[in-house]
Short mmCIF file of C-alpha atoms in Angstrom, two decimals:
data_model
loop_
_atom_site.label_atom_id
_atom_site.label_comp_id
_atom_site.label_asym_id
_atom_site.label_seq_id
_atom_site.Cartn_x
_atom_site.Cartn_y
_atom_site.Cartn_z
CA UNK A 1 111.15 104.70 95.82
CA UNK A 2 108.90 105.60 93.00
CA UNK A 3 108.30 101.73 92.72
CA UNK A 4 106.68 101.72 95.66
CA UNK A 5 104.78 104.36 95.24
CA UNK A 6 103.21 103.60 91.78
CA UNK A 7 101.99 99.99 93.97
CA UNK A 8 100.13 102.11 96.14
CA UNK A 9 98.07 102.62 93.19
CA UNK A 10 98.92 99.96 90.71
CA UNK A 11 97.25 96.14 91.62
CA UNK A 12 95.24 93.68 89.86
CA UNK A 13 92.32 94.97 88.19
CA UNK A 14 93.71 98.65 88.29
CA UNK A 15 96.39 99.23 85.74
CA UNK A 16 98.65 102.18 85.82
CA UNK A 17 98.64 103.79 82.34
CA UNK A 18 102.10 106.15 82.10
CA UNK A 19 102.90 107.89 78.48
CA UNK A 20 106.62 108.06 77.80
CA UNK A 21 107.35 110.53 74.62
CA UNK A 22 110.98 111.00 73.66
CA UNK A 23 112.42 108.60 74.83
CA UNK A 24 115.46 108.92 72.55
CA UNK A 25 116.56 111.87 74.81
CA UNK A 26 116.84 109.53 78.04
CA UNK A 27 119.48 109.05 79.90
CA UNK A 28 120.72 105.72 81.67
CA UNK A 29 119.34 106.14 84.86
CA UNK A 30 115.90 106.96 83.38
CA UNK A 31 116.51 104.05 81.17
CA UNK A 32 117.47 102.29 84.28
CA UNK A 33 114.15 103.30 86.52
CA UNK A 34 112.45 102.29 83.42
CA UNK A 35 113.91 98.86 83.24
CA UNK A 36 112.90 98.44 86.86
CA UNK A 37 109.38 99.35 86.49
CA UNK A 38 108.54 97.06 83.87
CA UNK A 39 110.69 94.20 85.09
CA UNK A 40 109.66 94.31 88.96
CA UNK A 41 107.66 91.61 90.37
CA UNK A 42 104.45 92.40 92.96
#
């Protein structure tokens, strides 16, 4: 899962940084991974 993968990367001391433009053209389950990355627990 794409969670998982941004962790490899992503830990204390080492931000990931992601730009999201448009997001008015998103659908629910990119609203939905969305929700998930900012609301998951490491």
């Amino acid at each position: 899962m794409l969670t998982a993968f941004l962790r490899v990367f992503a830990g204390e001391g080492h931000p990931v940084v992601l730009f999201l433009d448009d997001l008015q053209w998103s659908d629910a389950p990119t609203l939905e991974l969305l929700r998930r990355l900012v609301t998951t627990e490491s």
